[in-house]
XYZ file of C-alpha atoms in Angstrom:
722
model
C 84.119 135.902 47.123
C 87.580 136.332 48.619
C 90.100 133.616 49.269
C 89.290 131.595 52.380
C 91.955 129.409 53.914
C 89.351 127.097 55.472
C 89.804 124.996 58.581
C 88.980 121.914 56.537
C 91.731 122.812 54.070
C 94.151 123.420 56.911
C 93.399 120.015 58.433
C 93.633 118.333 55.038
C 97.005 119.889 54.262
C 98.310 118.992 57.690
C 96.998 115.419 57.435
C 98.496 114.967 53.984
C 101.803 116.247 55.284
C 101.777 113.700 58.096
C 100.945 110.857 55.736
C 103.530 111.867 53.154
C 106.418 110.444 55.150
C 104.959 106.931 55.748
C 103.641 106.827 52.192
C 106.993 107.647 50.647
C 108.793 105.389 53.099
C 106.502 102.458 52.395
C 106.868 102.913 48.653
C 110.624 103.011 49.024
C 110.641 99.777 51.047
C 108.266 98.163 48.564
C 110.458 99.166 45.615
C 113.490 97.844 47.485
C 111.785 94.505 48.110
C 110.699 94.257 44.467
C 114.256 95.020 43.368
C 115.664 92.352 45.671
C 113.102 89.817 44.463
C 113.925 90.538 40.844
C 117.610 90.174 41.651
C 117.003 86.878 43.447
C 114.947 85.632 40.497
C 117.687 86.462 37.991
C 120.332 84.919 40.238
C 118.384 81.670 40.500
C 117.876 81.504 36.743
C 121.627 81.957 36.426
C 122.228 79.136 38.920
C 119.870 76.852 37.024
C 121.655 77.754 33.785
C 125.038 76.914 35.326
C 123.843 73.499 36.550
C 122.195 72.783 33.213
C 125.423 73.693 31.438
C 127.178 70.906 33.365
C 124.557 68.451 32.090
C 124.267 69.558 28.444
C 125.319 67.029 25.777
C 125.990 64.226 28.253
C 123.679 61.456 27.022
C 125.230 58.893 29.364
C 123.531 60.690 32.243
C 120.121 60.121 30.641
C 120.199 56.412 29.944
C 117.438 54.264 28.526
C 115.825 54.004 31.911
C 114.818 57.646 31.958
C 114.638 60.445 29.470
C 115.227 58.549 26.232
C 111.712 57.138 26.377
C 109.850 59.026 23.713
C 106.419 58.222 25.092
C 105.768 57.107 28.644
C 103.068 54.453 28.905
C 101.264 55.019 32.225
C 100.953 51.782 34.139
C 103.331 49.977 31.795
C 106.516 52.018 32.187
C 107.224 51.807 35.916
C 108.888 54.603 37.882
C 111.004 53.240 40.728
C 111.842 56.075 43.122
C 114.595 55.666 45.718
C 113.282 54.293 49.014
C 114.719 55.852 52.196
C 115.042 52.470 53.926
C 114.793 48.813 52.836
C 111.298 47.337 52.666
C 110.507 44.725 55.307
C 109.031 41.790 53.366
C 106.154 40.947 55.720
C 103.134 41.352 53.441
C 101.738 44.262 55.529
C 102.670 47.016 53.012
C 103.275 49.547 55.826
C 106.702 50.542 54.541
C 105.288 51.650 51.194
C 103.431 54.659 52.633
C 106.560 56.784 52.260
C 106.234 56.565 48.463
C 102.569 55.606 48.213
C 101.691 58.628 46.077
C 103.153 56.835 43.022
C 100.906 53.768 43.359
C 98.971 52.672 40.237
C 95.697 50.770 40.043
C 94.937 47.907 37.636
C 91.559 46.370 36.858
C 89.350 45.165 34.033
C 90.830 47.778 31.635
C 94.294 46.196 31.981
C 93.463 42.599 30.962
C 96.553 41.133 29.315
C 95.167 37.800 28.108
C 92.080 35.551 28.329
C 92.553 31.781 28.802
C 90.511 28.678 27.935
C 87.917 30.684 25.977
C 86.857 32.553 29.093
C 83.532 34.333 28.430
C 82.860 36.168 31.715
C 83.533 39.726 32.763
C 86.935 40.248 34.471
C 85.464 41.959 37.528
C 86.600 39.681 40.334
C 90.268 40.758 40.253
C 92.002 44.125 40.660
C 95.158 45.306 42.367
C 97.335 48.270 43.314
C 101.004 48.152 42.395
C 104.252 50.098 42.557
C 108.003 49.525 42.548
C 110.888 51.209 44.369
C 114.679 51.079 44.495
C 116.937 50.735 47.509
C 120.606 50.297 46.836
C 121.040 47.646 44.140
C 117.650 46.021 44.723
C 114.270 46.576 43.143
C 111.206 46.124 45.356
C 107.651 45.488 44.135
C 104.314 45.374 45.939
C 100.838 44.195 44.954
C 97.673 44.845 46.956
C 95.219 42.428 45.307
C 91.441 42.355 45.596
C 90.198 38.870 44.652
C 86.844 37.366 45.589
C 88.319 33.829 45.437
C 91.911 33.113 46.467
C 92.839 29.674 45.092
C 96.192 28.273 46.231
C 98.272 25.895 44.130
C 97.714 22.288 45.192
C 100.633 20.986 47.306
C 100.822 17.690 45.389
C 100.668 19.358 41.954
C 103.752 20.020 39.877
C 101.864 22.510 37.697
C 102.187 26.158 38.717
C 98.994 27.053 36.871
C 96.461 25.367 39.150
C 96.079 28.371 41.436
C 96.379 32.152 41.442
C 99.919 33.103 40.447
C 102.146 36.039 39.547
C 104.064 36.153 36.239
C 107.229 38.245 35.847
C 108.906 39.125 32.552
C 112.450 40.596 32.486
C 114.841 41.772 29.812
C 118.218 40.293 30.696
C 121.522 42.167 30.288
C 122.001 40.058 27.155
C 118.795 41.534 25.698
C 116.791 38.270 26.004
C 113.404 37.573 27.644
C 113.439 35.804 31.008
C 110.134 34.697 32.583
C 109.395 33.840 36.226
C 106.364 32.729 38.191
C 105.358 32.965 41.862
C 102.711 30.366 42.746
C 102.584 29.522 46.505
C 100.757 26.756 48.372
C 99.840 29.064 51.248
C 100.577 32.408 52.915
C 104.207 32.949 53.798
C 107.665 33.325 52.331
C 107.879 32.726 48.593
C 110.492 32.349 45.885
C 110.070 32.508 42.154
C 110.498 29.755 39.579
C 112.205 30.374 36.279
C 110.047 29.334 33.315
C 111.122 27.682 30.102
C 111.917 29.708 27.020
C 108.834 28.320 25.283
C 106.358 31.192 25.698
C 103.380 29.032 24.683
C 103.540 27.040 27.925
C 104.001 27.768 31.612
C 106.581 25.195 32.809
C 108.893 25.787 35.775
C 112.424 24.538 35.143
C 114.362 25.743 38.201
C 114.167 27.835 41.359
C 115.000 31.530 41.104
C 116.111 32.239 44.643
C 117.202 35.763 43.742
C 113.499 36.712 43.486
C 112.056 36.382 46.953
C 109.340 37.910 49.092
C 106.080 37.220 50.884
C 102.554 36.300 49.803
C 100.033 37.195 52.534
C 96.303 36.449 52.481
C 93.969 39.362 53.473
C 90.244 39.812 54.063
C 89.750 41.086 50.499
C 92.359 39.043 48.685
C 96.124 38.990 49.245
C 99.276 41.149 49.358
C 102.576 40.388 47.612
C 105.962 41.933 48.383
C 109.006 40.995 46.267
C 112.676 41.886 46.008
C 115.248 41.092 43.315
C 118.583 42.593 42.139
C 118.539 45.408 39.592
C 121.348 43.569 37.762
C 118.816 40.989 36.556
C 117.407 43.458 34.017
C 118.544 46.295 31.799
C 115.221 48.034 32.385
C 112.572 45.911 30.623
C 110.018 44.636 33.160
C 106.382 43.485 33.304
C 104.099 41.877 35.892
C 100.753 40.123 35.479
C 98.502 38.297 37.945
C 96.569 35.278 36.655
C 93.176 34.587 38.244
C 91.948 31.015 38.887
C 88.548 30.730 40.602
C 87.134 27.266 39.684
C 88.143 24.804 42.433
C 87.175 21.792 40.269
C 88.661 22.494 36.842
C 91.352 24.864 38.137
C 91.559 26.468 34.716
C 93.077 29.897 34.213
C 90.559 32.629 33.386
C 92.430 35.851 32.564
C 95.533 37.836 33.450
C 95.664 41.493 34.563
C 98.993 43.304 34.653
C 101.362 46.014 33.551
C 102.223 44.382 30.211
C 102.404 41.035 28.414
C 105.171 39.051 30.107
C 105.514 36.709 27.103
C 106.624 39.369 24.590
C 109.990 41.099 24.911
C 108.823 44.029 22.780
C 105.824 44.681 25.023
C 107.666 44.854 28.325
C 107.542 48.120 30.197
C 110.590 50.104 31.249
C 111.733 50.576 34.842
C 112.699 54.201 35.249
C 115.035 55.005 38.160
C 116.705 58.242 39.297
C 120.233 58.702 38.022
C 123.048 58.093 40.564
C 125.511 59.895 38.259
C 123.469 63.091 38.293
C 123.093 62.818 42.064
C 126.873 62.764 42.357
C 127.153 65.882 40.185
C 124.612 67.694 42.397
C 126.180 66.542 45.654
C 128.271 69.705 45.991
C 125.246 71.982 45.513
C 123.832 71.139 48.941
C 126.075 73.968 50.221
C 124.736 76.498 47.694
C 121.808 77.789 49.841
C 119.328 76.344 47.335
C 117.408 73.192 46.584
C 118.231 71.823 43.136
C 116.207 69.291 41.153
C 116.996 67.525 37.910
C 114.007 66.011 36.107
C 113.635 64.177 32.838
C 111.371 65.368 30.070
C 108.491 63.451 31.646
C 108.833 65.573 34.832
C 110.142 62.673 36.934
C 112.882 63.402 39.445
C 116.310 62.086 38.467
C 118.256 63.747 41.299
C 118.043 66.486 43.892
C 120.286 68.260 46.391
C 119.893 70.838 49.151
C 117.214 71.677 51.719
C 114.513 74.252 51.046
C 114.067 74.976 54.765
C 117.534 76.567 54.930
C 117.525 78.082 51.422
C 116.726 81.670 52.447
C 118.287 83.305 49.394
C 119.966 86.270 51.108
C 122.038 85.888 54.224
C 121.232 88.592 56.788
C 123.570 89.288 59.692
C 122.227 89.467 63.197
C 120.965 92.900 64.185
C 123.325 94.809 66.440
C 121.886 96.134 69.711
C 121.857 99.979 69.984
C 124.330 101.599 72.366
C 121.538 103.388 74.259
C 120.211 100.791 76.677
C 117.039 102.776 77.443
C 116.139 103.065 73.772
C 116.978 99.370 73.299
C 114.586 98.471 76.138
C 111.793 100.644 74.719
C 112.314 99.222 71.234
C 112.433 95.559 72.265
C 109.747 95.660 74.969
C 107.227 98.104 73.498
C 107.770 99.087 69.887
C 108.737 95.833 68.158
C 105.873 93.792 69.717
C 103.474 96.411 68.336
C 105.134 96.495 64.915
C 104.977 92.730 64.572
C 101.242 92.767 65.035
C 101.359 93.986 61.410
C 104.641 92.607 60.133
C 105.320 88.889 59.829
C 108.570 87.225 60.764
C 109.994 84.661 58.339
C 109.028 81.217 59.680
C 111.617 78.953 61.192
C 109.836 76.021 59.553
C 107.005 75.508 57.069
C 105.215 72.719 55.251
C 107.080 71.568 52.141
C 104.753 69.665 49.832
C 107.719 68.562 47.679
C 109.755 67.082 50.514
C 109.340 63.502 49.236
C 108.244 64.290 45.682
C 109.254 61.944 42.863
C 107.555 63.922 40.108
C 107.181 67.696 39.704
C 104.714 70.009 38.035
C 104.410 73.736 37.473
C 104.255 76.400 34.808
C 107.968 77.134 35.044
C 108.848 73.457 34.510
C 106.472 73.173 31.564
C 108.048 76.245 29.951
C 111.569 74.882 30.519
C 110.667 71.521 28.941
C 109.502 73.523 25.918
C 113.001 74.993 25.645
C 112.684 78.333 27.467
C 113.830 79.243 31.014
C 111.145 80.430 33.388
C 110.492 81.219 37.059
C 107.537 80.789 39.398
C 106.484 82.228 42.764
C 104.329 80.088 45.039
C 103.120 79.906 48.633
C 103.814 76.964 50.883
C 100.665 74.960 51.763
C 100.520 76.547 55.236
C 100.932 80.072 53.702
C 103.992 80.722 55.856
C 106.703 80.942 53.205
C 107.031 82.274 49.662
C 109.084 79.950 47.464
C 110.735 81.025 44.217
C 111.675 78.386 41.663
C 113.614 78.837 38.421
C 113.791 76.201 35.680
C 116.265 75.850 32.828
C 116.181 73.235 30.029
C 118.844 70.537 29.473
C 119.745 69.975 25.805
C 121.204 66.853 24.208
C 121.759 66.979 20.442
C 119.342 69.900 20.165
C 116.530 68.163 22.006
C 115.230 68.985 25.491
C 115.904 65.889 27.582
C 115.110 67.366 30.989
C 115.339 70.464 33.158
C 117.123 71.876 36.186
C 114.973 73.494 38.877
C 116.469 75.704 41.590
C 114.362 76.728 44.596
C 114.781 79.300 47.370
C 112.514 81.062 49.854
C 112.227 84.835 50.256
C 112.926 84.690 53.991
C 116.137 86.681 53.624
C 114.378 89.434 51.669
C 111.529 89.493 54.174
C 114.025 89.927 57.014
C 115.627 92.902 55.238
C 112.185 94.368 54.528
C 111.172 94.022 58.184
C 114.289 95.834 59.328
C 113.643 98.670 56.895
C 110.021 98.912 58.034
C 111.090 98.941 61.682
C 113.148 102.063 61.008
C 110.303 103.549 58.983
C 107.857 102.940 61.824
C 110.234 104.666 64.228
C 110.150 107.756 62.006
C 106.377 107.558 61.591
C 105.923 107.322 65.355
C 108.043 110.412 65.911
C 106.238 112.390 63.199
C 102.800 111.340 64.425
C 103.687 112.324 68.002
C 104.749 115.798 66.922
C 101.764 116.050 64.582
C 99.361 115.011 67.321
C 100.609 117.756 69.605
C 100.221 120.278 66.780
C 96.691 119.081 66.041
C 95.842 119.234 69.740
C 96.832 122.903 69.869
C 94.977 123.568 66.636
C 91.853 121.791 67.890
C 91.991 123.792 71.144
C 91.910 127.017 69.140
C 88.960 125.785 67.089
C 86.989 124.641 70.133
C 87.460 128.044 71.806
C 86.066 129.787 68.750
C 83.111 127.414 68.565
C 82.425 127.958 72.262
C 82.465 131.727 71.690
C 80.015 131.322 68.796
C 77.695 129.329 71.053
C 77.794 131.976 73.754
C 77.069 134.801 71.275
C 74.128 132.844 69.837
C 72.585 132.210 73.249
C 73.027 135.864 74.227
C 70.697 137.229 71.502
C 67.742 134.975 72.423
C 65.918 135.345 75.741
C 64.339 132.583 77.812
C 61.028 132.967 75.937
C 62.705 132.420 72.558
C 62.428 136.080 71.533
C 65.290 137.628 69.604
C 66.494 140.585 71.642
C 69.683 141.616 69.876
C 72.087 140.984 67.016
C 75.107 138.729 66.787
C 78.555 140.202 66.286
C 79.784 139.449 62.764
C 83.086 137.578 62.589
C 85.816 138.749 60.233
C 87.582 135.341 60.128
C 87.787 133.965 56.569
C 87.185 130.285 57.402
C 84.247 127.943 58.050
C 83.689 129.049 61.638
C 83.654 132.694 60.565
C 81.281 131.727 57.751
C 79.099 129.853 60.252
C 79.017 132.902 62.526
C 77.872 135.108 59.649
C 75.261 132.489 58.656
C 73.914 132.414 62.214
C 73.652 136.203 62.177
C 71.806 136.074 58.842
C 69.446 133.320 60.064
C 68.649 135.235 63.241
C 67.950 138.331 61.152
C 65.531 136.392 58.971
C 63.860 134.861 62.003
C 63.423 138.312 63.432
C 61.682 139.439 60.235
C 59.510 136.333 60.245
C 58.593 136.833 63.873
C 57.643 140.404 63.055
C 55.366 139.068 60.336
C 53.742 136.611 62.728
C 53.341 139.301 65.361
C 51.546 141.427 62.759
C 49.355 138.495 61.743
C 46.806 139.336 64.425
C 46.371 142.840 63.086
C 46.220 141.424 59.530
C 43.477 138.974 60.464
C 41.728 141.668 62.521
C 41.778 143.964 59.516
C 40.463 141.227 57.215
C 37.737 140.089 59.646
C 36.613 143.485 61.002
C 34.809 144.632 57.884
C 32.669 141.481 57.211
C 31.816 141.208 60.912
C 30.760 144.870 61.020
C 28.642 144.344 57.910
C 26.911 141.323 59.432
C 26.366 143.085 62.810
C 24.989 146.301 61.306
C 22.706 144.362 58.948
C 21.273 142.317 61.812
C 20.794 145.466 63.899
C 18.896 147.171 61.062
C 16.651 144.153 60.603
C 15.191 144.787 64.055
C 14.308 148.402 63.199
C 12.622 148.008 59.802
C 9.456 146.222 58.910
C 9.456 146.721 55.169
C 10.116 143.416 53.409
C 12.172 144.996 50.648
C 14.435 146.757 53.111
C 14.765 143.570 55.168
C 15.814 141.694 52.012
C 18.521 144.293 51.390
C 19.911 143.911 54.938
C 19.731 140.112 54.714
C 21.681 140.239 51.436
C 24.312 142.478 53.050
C 24.628 140.082 56.018
C 24.940 137.133 53.639
C 27.727 138.948 51.741
C 29.641 139.445 54.999
C 29.238 135.783 55.934
C 30.490 134.733 52.491
C 33.583 136.894 52.914
C 34.233 135.346 56.332
C 33.887 131.896 54.744
C 36.318 132.892 51.986
C 38.907 133.952 54.593
C 38.570 130.665 56.456
C 38.766 128.687 53.184
C 41.961 130.510 52.238
C 43.514 129.661 55.603
C 42.739 125.927 55.173
C 43.530 125.755 51.440
C 47.111 124.548 51.956
C 45.997 121.687 54.199
C 43.328 120.595 51.737
C 45.850 120.738 48.893
C 48.311 118.455 50.741
C 45.530 115.889 51.193
C 44.512 116.218 47.537
C 48.097 115.738 46.331
C 48.393 112.474 48.281
C 45.371 111.091 46.399
C 46.108 112.580 42.978
C 46.464 110.216 40.011
C 49.734 110.596 38.087
C 49.940 110.501 34.299
C 52.009 111.948 31.468
C 50.524 115.128 29.948
C 51.570 117.843 27.512
C 52.400 120.849 29.665
C 52.394 123.130 26.594
C 48.668 122.530 26.030
C 47.891 123.070 29.753
C 49.744 126.416 29.928
C 48.374 127.552 26.581
C 44.810 126.803 27.671
C 45.292 128.669 30.942
C 46.709 131.732 29.138
C 43.677 131.822 26.833
C 41.471 131.921 29.941
C 43.502 134.705 31.557
C 43.056 136.910 28.473
C 39.299 136.945 29.190
C 39.479 136.974 32.999
C 42.094 139.753 33.165
C 41.322 141.700 30.011
C 42.914 144.860 31.470
C 46.353 143.180 31.242
C 48.356 142.420 28.110
C 49.404 138.777 27.729
C 52.302 137.364 25.740
C 53.029 133.633 25.575
C 56.038 132.006 23.821
C 57.203 128.380 23.656
C 60.091 126.546 21.945
C 58.237 123.231 21.439
C 54.681 122.197 20.790
C 54.981 119.110 22.969
C 56.714 118.661 26.342
C 55.544 115.593 28.255
C 55.595 115.917 32.045
C 54.693 113.139 34.461
C 52.261 114.362 37.125
C 48.846 116.035 37.411
C 47.686 118.530 34.800
C 45.076 119.972 37.208
C 47.680 120.635 39.909
C 50.001 122.317 37.389
C 47.096 124.523 36.276
C 46.412 125.401 39.936
C 50.117 126.259 40.416
C 49.962 128.482 37.316
C 46.818 130.221 38.666
C 48.612 131.124 41.909
C 51.626 132.548 40.080
C 49.457 134.509 37.609
C 47.296 135.816 40.446
C 50.423 137.114 42.130
C 51.614 138.693 38.865
C 48.242 140.418 38.318
C 48.056 141.718 41.897
C 51.485 143.377 41.701
C 51.087 144.855 38.215
C 49.089 147.805 36.825
C 46.376 147.946 34.201
C 47.752 147.714 30.634
C 50.993 146.107 31.927
C 52.369 143.264 29.824
C 52.776 139.912 31.548
C 55.309 137.716 29.735
C 54.937 133.917 29.868
C 57.609 131.632 28.369
C 57.860 127.825 28.252
C 61.063 126.346 26.876
C 62.952 123.054 26.935
C 66.388 123.107 28.578
C 68.293 119.838 28.693
C 65.796 117.417 30.266
C 63.594 120.057 31.931
C 60.590 122.168 30.944
C 61.219 125.699 32.267
C 58.172 127.962 32.798
C 58.812 131.676 33.502
C 56.285 134.398 34.361
C 57.590 137.975 34.242
C 55.553 140.974 35.358
C 56.354 144.635 36.012
C 55.936 145.882 39.532
C 57.748 146.299 42.836
C 60.972 144.363 43.381
C 61.361 141.541 45.856
C 61.949 142.805 49.406
C 65.539 142.419 50.529
C 66.145 139.526 52.914
C 62.756 137.931 52.117
C 63.475 136.448 48.679
C 63.893 132.883 49.951
C 61.016 133.155 52.422
C 58.218 134.166 50.051
C 57.516 130.506 49.224
C 56.969 129.669 52.901
C 53.586 129.402 54.612
C 51.793 132.620 55.636
C 54.557 134.928 54.458
C 53.228 138.034 52.673
C 54.643 141.427 51.867
C 51.460 142.893 50.350
C 50.273 146.390 51.204
C 46.776 147.523 50.474
C 47.898 150.389 48.282
C 50.116 147.964 46.219
C 47.292 145.586 45.328
C 45.178 146.606 42.434
C 43.069 143.531 42.011
C 40.900 141.609 44.375
C 40.548 144.330 46.989
C 37.864 142.301 48.699
C 39.948 139.091 48.747
C 41.972 138.047 51.810
C 45.760 137.899 51.414
C 47.284 135.520 53.953
C 50.561 134.733 52.125
C 49.616 131.222 50.918
C 49.698 131.626 47.124
C 53.403 131.075 46.431
C 53.604 128.521 49.255
C 50.939 126.398 47.511
C 52.629 126.898 44.131
C 55.986 125.761 45.536
C 54.297 122.727 47.167
C 52.904 121.639 43.764
C 56.304 122.206 42.073
C 58.069 120.019 44.661
C 55.400 117.313 44.184
C 56.371 117.217 40.494
C 60.081 117.017 41.484
C 60.504 120.559 40.227
C 61.673 123.834 41.732
C 60.155 127.331 42.066
C 62.374 130.375 42.392
C 61.909 134.164 42.277
C 64.210 136.801 40.757
C 64.203 140.501 40.103
C 64.346 141.547 36.469
C 67.813 142.526 35.338
C 66.536 146.056 34.589
C 64.870 146.120 38.045
C 61.444 146.889 36.574
C 59.660 143.832 37.945
C 59.832 140.231 39.116
C 60.350 136.861 37.385
C 58.972 133.582 38.723
C 60.666 130.479 37.291
C 59.387 126.898 37.656
C 61.257 123.931 36.135
C 59.696 120.473 35.673
C 61.689 117.326 34.826
C 60.638 115.745 31.504
């Protein structure tokens, strides 16, 4: 076969050429964006390192209220975030929603003390609690669920005869100061300072600096308090004492953050560091958002706004000098491009806008002593945020971390501009390519139309082939198709010739038995001798039998198709079947020499042994008919890969040219009376190899015919899957 520059190859090369430019351009833009992102990541790590350097080895910035706590006790050590505005002490708790995510719950697992040998389960009291800082004041709230709210009796000097709140503080002098809030009714409340004797609850004076509101609710009561931060160096605890018995008015148990009677058990109030906030104040102009957290991931300070931290500043795009091109670009091209591209958002949801504690893999790595970075999507999937964290060291220990955040909006803007230019180039290339393909397709369609006209010209209105197709010299698929059409029409012409000769073939086969029957019946009317009549009756019966044999041969293929549909399938040894058939042929066709060879004694085939034997009979019958007496018929059965290959080779005439692939079709025969040496009285309607091929296909095999390499005969090969 010569080299063919096919139409398919031409289209493929042309298509690949057109796609090369956008592919290379896209990869270039992608590599550019990756480079810019890597650069932004390294820059942010450097910024975090610079901020951390300003905080290294400055223990005064991390006082006892924050990072020096070795172990934070949840619920006991209280985190007091800065509150944007002062809390209105009205008992409604509405102002606390701005920092409500830091609220803690206390119940039966946080019982501080049982009183008066209380034996019940502490299930009637629970509350939610948190603290916050505004300016120099500390605010506290309690949302209490209590099935029985028992007020202190108005005429009682004891503060223990009703539900009450205990407060324990560590004074600036390092001593324990205790306070109690025990109101008569809902409304404004002040605390009482308790005596230094921790075994009793005795109010000694008013503590007007601790003030707030106690408000009854449907499920219990709410408490809001305020007192100066200067009252404590950080040690703080709250507990609520439950009194339910209206007769005895005895205390039952106390639930709270810690034991208010023991200085060593007080929790620590942790507040963000004003000193660090002052250090970060100048970074709000650095196009980044900067956080400083302690080693417990709580925010100590922050600066900057993530909404404006785009990372890379991109100048406004200059309008092109050509006003027509500018109109086309802005009105037509860019709206189409941005169906695919996405513009950086002007605003997005920031889940850390009011965060007072952070989390993330980069922060965890930094608190383990190694810098790290993290990419994340905003909750609304509009912005990609990059954060870089760097540890803060004091005396060799990690006491916190600096986190710097930026978006990739600047990089995305640069990428979009690069892709806009790339799309312009792609559009130009595709326009030129489309015109080229249109011309190319026009040429192809003209050739196909010519092929159609030539095909219709060689067939008349009755479907008869009246001429030959011109053979194309083009070395592509259409030229190949033209030559295939010419070859198919040539084969059809041969097949039609065979069908046209079928009448004469059947006439030849039927004339003799009909003549025998007619002459025998005519003679019966002219003889009276019984012996002679018997002879003529026998001759007539012989003619009828031959007619029946012809009809049976014509319907054999149909009967075989019906038999195959009902045949039972099973695994059988094809070697034994072929060997048994060959032994029978040696007796049935003794005038031929038989040679059988096999490579294995067992080859298991799934199918019908009887049908395979019938297939073998048809092939052998064909081999006998086209061979001479004393000729050697070679039969071989060998295993190749996962197939059993059966070959039958016989000397005789070669396969007719142009009919090799048609000999396995129905009613196709190339026999001549002087070529057939066996079965001269048998009809030959061209069904033998057709039936054999039908059985081979049923067994998922294949039958094929070849001339011997020395051109002395024919080989029939059948392969069966094992």
